[in-house]
PDB file of C-alpha atoms in Angstrom:
ATOM      1  CA  UNK K 260       0.083   0.017  -0.043  1.00 62.00           C
ATOM      2  CA  UNK K 261       1.304   3.718  -1.029  1.00 74.00           C
ATOM      3  CA  UNK K 262       0.903   5.415   2.367  1.00 87.00           C
ATOM      4  CA  UNK K 263      -1.662   8.505   2.246  1.00 90.00           C
ATOM      5  CA  UNK K 264       0.261  11.021   2.904  1.00 90.00           C
ATOM      6  CA  UNK K 265       2.508  10.008  -0.562  1.00 87.00           C
ATOM      7  CA  UNK K 266      -0.766   9.861  -2.471  1.00 90.00           C
ATOM      8  CA  UNK K 267      -1.002  13.048  -1.773  1.00 92.00           C
ATOM      9  CA  UNK K 268       2.363  14.481  -2.801  1.00 88.00           C
ATOM     10  CA  UNK K 269       1.022  12.873  -6.338  1.00 88.00           C
ATOM     11  CA  UNK K 270      -1.866  14.448  -6.500  1.00 92.00           C
ATOM     12  CA  UNK K 271      -0.181  17.579  -5.766  1.00 90.00           C
ATOM     13  CA  UNK K 272       2.861  17.028  -7.969  1.00 87.00           C
ATOM     14  CA  UNK K 273       0.201  15.967 -11.065  1.00 91.00           C
ATOM     15  CA  UNK K 274      -1.723  19.062 -10.228  1.00 93.00           C
ATOM     16  CA  UNK K 275       0.990  21.430 -10.584  1.00 89.00           C
ATOM     17  CA  UNK K 276       2.899  19.280 -13.343  1.00 89.00           C
ATOM     18  CA  UNK K 277      -0.305  19.565 -15.249  1.00 91.00           C
ATOM     19  CA  UNK K 278      -0.936  22.989 -14.639  1.00 89.00           C
ATOM     20  CA  UNK K 279       1.952  24.166 -17.439  1.00 89.00           C
ATOM     21  CA  UNK K 280       0.892  21.698 -19.878  1.00 90.00           C
ATOM     22  CA  UNK K 281      -2.025  24.188 -20.836  1.00 90.00           C
ATOM     23  CA  UNK K 282      -0.002  27.002 -20.705  1.00 88.00           C
ATOM     24  CA  UNK K 283       2.757  25.120 -22.996  1.00 92.00           C
ATOM     25  CA  UNK K 284      -0.411  24.794 -25.401  1.00 92.00           C
ATOM     26  CA  UNK K 285      -2.160  27.758 -25.259  1.00 89.00           C
ATOM     27  CA  UNK K 286       1.794  29.641 -25.850  1.00 91.00           C
ATOM     28  CA  UNK K 287       2.638  27.009 -28.967  1.00 92.00           C
ATOM     29  CA  UNK K 288      -0.984  27.439 -30.649  1.00 92.00           C
ATOM     30  CA  UNK K 289      -1.410  31.862 -30.358  1.00 91.00           C
ATOM     31  CA  UNK K 290       2.308  31.829 -30.292  1.00 91.00           C
ATOM     32  CA  UNK K 291       1.789  34.347 -28.382  1.00 88.00           C
ATOM     33  CA  UNK K 292       4.588  34.949 -24.849  1.00 88.00           C
ATOM     34  CA  UNK K 293       4.115  38.738 -25.021  1.00 86.00           C
ATOM     35  CA  UNK K 294       2.174  38.079 -20.991  1.00 84.00           C
ATOM     36  CA  UNK K 295       5.344  35.754 -20.294  1.00 87.00           C
ATOM     37  CA  UNK K 296       7.506  37.380 -17.956  1.00 88.00           C
ATOM     38  CA  UNK K 297      11.359  36.258 -19.430  1.00 92.00           C
ATOM     39  CA  UNK K 298      12.535  36.676 -16.021  1.00 91.00           C
ATOM     40  CA  UNK K 299      10.350  34.384 -14.482  1.00 90.00           C
ATOM     41  CA  UNK K 300      11.076  31.386 -16.960  1.00 92.00           C
ATOM     42  CA  UNK K 301      14.652  32.057 -16.122  1.00 95.00           C
ATOM     43  CA  UNK K 302      14.362  31.837 -11.985  1.00 95.00           C
ATOM     44  CA  UNK K 303      11.370  29.306 -12.258  1.00 92.00           C
ATOM     45  CA  UNK K 304      13.541  26.375 -13.998  1.00 95.00           C
ATOM     46  CA  UNK K 305      16.517  27.425 -11.579  1.00 96.00           C
ATOM     47  CA  UNK K 306      14.265  26.712  -9.098  1.00 94.00           C
ATOM     48  CA  UNK K 307      13.010  23.508 -10.681  1.00 94.00           C
ATOM     49  CA  UNK K 308      15.933  21.843 -10.868  1.00 96.00           C
ATOM     50  CA  UNK K 309      16.998  22.494  -7.389  1.00 95.00           C
ATOM     51  CA  UNK K 310      13.868  21.117  -6.230  1.00 91.00           C
ATOM     52  CA  UNK K 311      14.345  18.208  -8.657  1.00 95.00           C
ATOM     53  CA  UNK K 312      18.050  17.412  -6.688  1.00 96.00           C
ATOM     54  CA  UNK K 313      16.539  17.720  -3.301  1.00 93.00           C
ATOM     55  CA  UNK K 314      13.847  15.465  -4.000  1.00 93.00           C
ATOM     56  CA  UNK K 315      16.186  13.043  -4.798  1.00 95.00           C
ATOM     57  CA  UNK K 316      17.958  13.517  -1.837  1.00 94.00           C
ATOM     58  CA  UNK K 317      15.474  13.274   0.526  1.00 90.00           C
ATOM     59  CA  UNK K 318      14.073   9.957  -1.492  1.00 90.00           C
ATOM     60  CA  UNK K 319      10.237  11.644  -2.267  1.00 87.00           C
ATOM     61  CA  UNK K 320       9.100  10.320  -5.720  1.00 86.00           C
ATOM     62  CA  UNK K 321       6.145  13.070  -5.490  1.00 82.00           C
ATOM     63  CA  UNK K 322       8.619  15.895  -5.316  1.00 85.00           C
ATOM     64  CA  UNK K 323      11.207  14.323  -8.587  1.00 92.00           C
ATOM     65  CA  UNK K 324       7.919  13.366 -10.736  1.00 88.00           C
ATOM     66  CA  UNK K 325       6.811  16.999 -10.453  1.00 87.00           C
ATOM     67  CA  UNK K 326       9.589  18.414 -11.280  1.00 92.00           C
ATOM     68  CA  UNK K 327      11.222  16.317 -13.733  1.00 94.00           C
ATOM     69  CA  UNK K 328       8.270  17.036 -16.293  1.00 92.00           C
ATOM     70  CA  UNK K 329       7.530  20.466 -14.984  1.00 92.00           C
ATOM     71  CA  UNK K 330      11.394  20.919 -16.292  1.00 95.00           C
ATOM     72  CA  UNK K 331      10.464  19.875 -19.233  1.00 95.00           C
ATOM     73  CA  UNK K 332       7.276  22.297 -20.060  1.00 94.00           C
ATOM     74  CA  UNK K 333       9.848  25.066 -18.521  1.00 94.00           C
ATOM     75  CA  UNK K 334      12.455  24.702 -21.256  1.00 95.00           C
ATOM     76  CA  UNK K 335       9.289  24.562 -23.838  1.00 95.00           C
ATOM     77  CA  UNK K 336       7.997  27.598 -22.342  1.00 93.00           C
ATOM     78  CA  UNK K 337      11.670  29.243 -22.270  1.00 94.00           C
ATOM     79  CA  UNK K 338      12.258  28.217 -26.076  1.00 95.00           C
ATOM     80  CA  UNK K 339       8.751  29.853 -27.009  1.00 94.00           C
ATOM     81  CA  UNK K 340       9.651  33.209 -25.703  1.00 91.00           C
ATOM     82  CA  UNK K 341      12.774  33.042 -27.550  1.00 91.00           C
ATOM     83  CA  UNK K 342      11.459  31.788 -30.544  1.00 91.00           C
ATOM     84  CA  UNK K 343       8.407  33.707 -30.396  1.00 88.00           C
ATOM     85  CA  UNK K 344      10.432  36.875 -29.378  1.00 77.00           C
ATOM     86  CA  UNK K 345       8.911  40.145 -31.153  1.00 57.00           C
TER      87      UNK K 345
ATOM     88  CA  UNK H  49      22.994  23.542  11.930  1.00 63.00           C
ATOM     89  CA  UNK H  50      21.272  23.629   9.045  1.00 74.00           C
ATOM     90  CA  UNK H  51      21.040  20.078   6.995  1.00 87.00           C
ATOM     91  CA  UNK H  52      22.627  20.793   3.788  1.00 90.00           C
ATOM     92  CA  UNK H  53      19.807  18.893   1.946  1.00 90.00           C
ATOM     93  CA  UNK H  54      17.718  21.551   3.841  1.00 87.00           C
ATOM     94  CA  UNK H  55      19.284  24.393   2.583  1.00 90.00           C
ATOM     95  CA  UNK H  56      19.795  23.065  -1.044  1.00 92.00           C
ATOM     96  CA  UNK H  57      14.955  22.820  -0.302  1.00 88.00           C
ATOM     97  CA  UNK H  58      15.229  25.922   0.883  1.00 88.00           C
ATOM     98  CA  UNK H  59      17.084  27.635  -2.244  1.00 92.00           C
ATOM     99  CA  UNK H  60      14.951  25.718  -4.482  1.00 90.00           C
ATOM    100  CA  UNK H  61      12.129  27.558  -2.530  1.00 87.00           C
ATOM    101  CA  UNK H  62      13.228  31.056  -2.806  1.00 91.00           C
ATOM    102  CA  UNK H  63      14.059  30.668  -6.420  1.00 93.00           C
ATOM    103  CA  UNK H  64      10.287  28.437  -7.410  1.00 89.00           C
ATOM    104  CA  UNK H  65       8.737  31.356  -4.862  1.00 89.00           C
ATOM    105  CA  UNK H  66      10.573  34.280  -6.274  1.00 91.00           C
ATOM    106  CA  UNK H  67       9.855  33.309 -10.004  1.00 89.00           C
ATOM    107  CA  UNK H  68       6.144  34.109  -9.740  1.00 89.00           C
ATOM    108  CA  UNK H  69       6.934  37.832  -7.932  1.00 90.00           C
ATOM    109  CA  UNK H  70       8.680  39.051 -11.704  1.00 90.00           C
ATOM    110  CA  UNK H  71       5.554  37.457 -13.543  1.00 88.00           C
ATOM    111  CA  UNK H  72       2.738  39.010 -11.140  1.00 92.00           C
ATOM    112  CA  UNK H  73       5.283  42.413 -11.223  1.00 92.00           C
ATOM    113  CA  UNK H  74       4.978  42.012 -15.242  1.00 89.00           C
ATOM    114  CA  UNK H  75       1.192  41.414 -15.336  1.00 91.00           C
ATOM    115  CA  UNK H  76       0.140  44.328 -12.415  1.00 92.00           C
ATOM    116  CA  UNK H  77       2.040  47.164 -14.580  1.00 92.00           C
ATOM    117  CA  UNK H  78       1.094  45.598 -18.621  1.00 91.00           C
ATOM    118  CA  UNK H  79      -2.236  44.560 -17.208  1.00 91.00           C
ATOM    119  CA  UNK H  80      -1.523  42.173 -19.981  1.00 88.00           C
ATOM    120  CA  UNK H  81      -3.284  38.722 -19.510  1.00 88.00           C
ATOM    121  CA  UNK H  82      -3.876  37.269 -22.635  1.00 86.00           C
ATOM    122  CA  UNK H  83      -0.787  35.303 -22.973  1.00 84.00           C
ATOM    123  CA  UNK H  84      -1.364  33.165 -19.587  1.00 87.00           C
ATOM    124  CA  UNK H  85      -3.704  30.179 -19.496  1.00 88.00           C
ATOM    125  CA  UNK H  86      -6.728  30.625 -17.028  1.00 92.00           C
ATOM    126  CA  UNK H  87      -6.425  27.095 -17.111  1.00 91.00           C
ATOM    127  CA  UNK H  88      -3.127  26.772 -15.604  1.00 90.00           C
ATOM    128  CA  UNK H  89      -3.928  28.891 -13.257  1.00 92.00           C
ATOM    129  CA  UNK H  90      -6.698  26.865 -11.836  1.00 95.00           C
ATOM    130  CA  UNK H  91      -5.105  23.583 -12.384  1.00 95.00           C
ATOM    131  CA  UNK H  92      -1.648  25.442 -10.387  1.00 92.00           C
ATOM    132  CA  UNK H  93      -3.256  27.137  -7.431  1.00 95.00           C
ATOM    133  CA  UNK H  94      -5.562  24.201  -6.730  1.00 96.00           C
ATOM    134  CA  UNK H  95      -1.236  21.604  -6.734  1.00 94.00           C
ATOM    135  CA  UNK H  96      -0.178  24.539  -4.845  1.00 94.00           C
ATOM    136  CA  UNK H  97      -2.940  24.272  -2.263  1.00 96.00           C
ATOM    137  CA  UNK H  98      -2.201  20.501  -2.350  1.00 95.00           C
ATOM    138  CA  UNK H  99       2.033  20.541  -1.848  1.00 91.00           C
ATOM    139  CA  UNK H 100       1.432  22.637   1.214  1.00 95.00           C
ATOM    140  CA  UNK H 101      -0.759  20.230   3.500  1.00 96.00           C
ATOM    141  CA  UNK H 102       1.536  17.807   2.379  1.00 93.00           C
ATOM    142  CA  UNK H 103       4.537  20.242   3.270  1.00 93.00           C
ATOM    143  CA  UNK H 104       2.744  20.445   6.533  1.00 95.00           C
ATOM    144  CA  UNK H 105       2.088  16.277   6.260  1.00 94.00           C
ATOM    145  CA  UNK H 106       5.729  15.664   6.288  1.00 90.00           C
ATOM    146  CA  UNK H 107       7.331  18.421   7.448  1.00 90.00           C
ATOM    147  CA  UNK H 108       9.306  20.094   5.290  1.00 87.00           C
ATOM    148  CA  UNK H 109      10.350  23.580   6.004  1.00 86.00           C
ATOM    149  CA  UNK H 110      11.078  24.475   2.422  1.00 82.00           C
ATOM    150  CA  UNK H 111       7.855  23.045   0.915  1.00 85.00           C
ATOM    151  CA  UNK H 112       5.403  24.745   3.375  1.00 92.00           C
ATOM    152  CA  UNK H 113       7.470  28.356   2.758  1.00 88.00           C
ATOM    153  CA  UNK H 114       7.023  27.796  -0.965  1.00 87.00           C
ATOM    154  CA  UNK H 115       3.987  27.127  -1.970  1.00 92.00           C
ATOM    155  CA  UNK H 116       2.512  29.262   1.396  1.00 94.00           C
ATOM    156  CA  UNK H 117       4.138  32.376  -0.775  1.00 92.00           C
ATOM    157  CA  UNK H 118       3.039  31.021  -4.066  1.00 92.00           C
ATOM    158  CA  UNK H 119      -0.120  30.641  -3.221  1.00 95.00           C
ATOM    159  CA  UNK H 120      -0.085  34.397  -2.577  1.00 95.00           C
ATOM    160  CA  UNK H 121       0.968  34.960  -6.242  1.00 94.00           C
ATOM    161  CA  UNK H 122      -1.316  32.481  -7.801  1.00 94.00           C
ATOM    162  CA  UNK H 123      -4.463  33.850  -6.064  1.00 96.00           C
ATOM    163  CA  UNK H 124      -3.325  37.753  -7.585  1.00 95.00           C
ATOM    164  CA  UNK H 125      -2.204  36.493 -11.035  1.00 94.00           C
ATOM    165  CA  UNK H 126      -5.764  34.829 -10.602  1.00 94.00           C
ATOM    166  CA  UNK H 127      -7.171  37.844  -9.577  1.00 95.00           C
ATOM    167  CA  UNK H 128      -5.364  40.055 -12.683  1.00 94.00           C
ATOM    168  CA  UNK H 129      -6.479  37.473 -14.999  1.00 91.00           C
ATOM    169  CA  UNK H 130     -10.206  37.588 -13.622  1.00 91.00           C
ATOM    170  CA  UNK H 131      -9.773  41.771 -13.335  1.00 91.00           C
ATOM    171  CA  UNK H 132      -7.868  42.388 -16.881  1.00 88.00           C
ATOM    172  CA  UNK H 133      -9.262  40.279 -19.039  1.00 77.00           C
ATOM    173  CA  UNK H 134     -10.381  41.623 -22.503  1.00 57.00           C
TER     174      UNK H 134
END
């Protein structure tokens, strides 16, 4: 049995990871990145990479999973920001 | 002495929390929310609230701190999205 606390962590992980998918999709479809802050994206991706290492060190699967996928979304948004800049 | 692993968690927490401040500032200044996905914001805030509870349950101060402040940023962005809609 999975620990109920880990289930909550997984729900959290799924939500905050899934959250960026509609943003990635919207940015890809509209090619609009005006309202997205580049500073936000750069700091965010750095932070997500730190969380990923932290997740490995405290051996928390939800933290590892969430931040691995969020890192990919973050890098995609950074790429779109660079690609579709005005 | 603080555990070095907790220091890395705090750095991660500071970065992913601080990341949303330039976004909140940019959105507040430009009143532009076109490129921000409402679906992203709603799922994101729900997820951040789950992380907050998870942080209390596994007693991780970086997770609690990060998600408390990120929740505030998330609610502010939701408010701007509602307030400055076209």
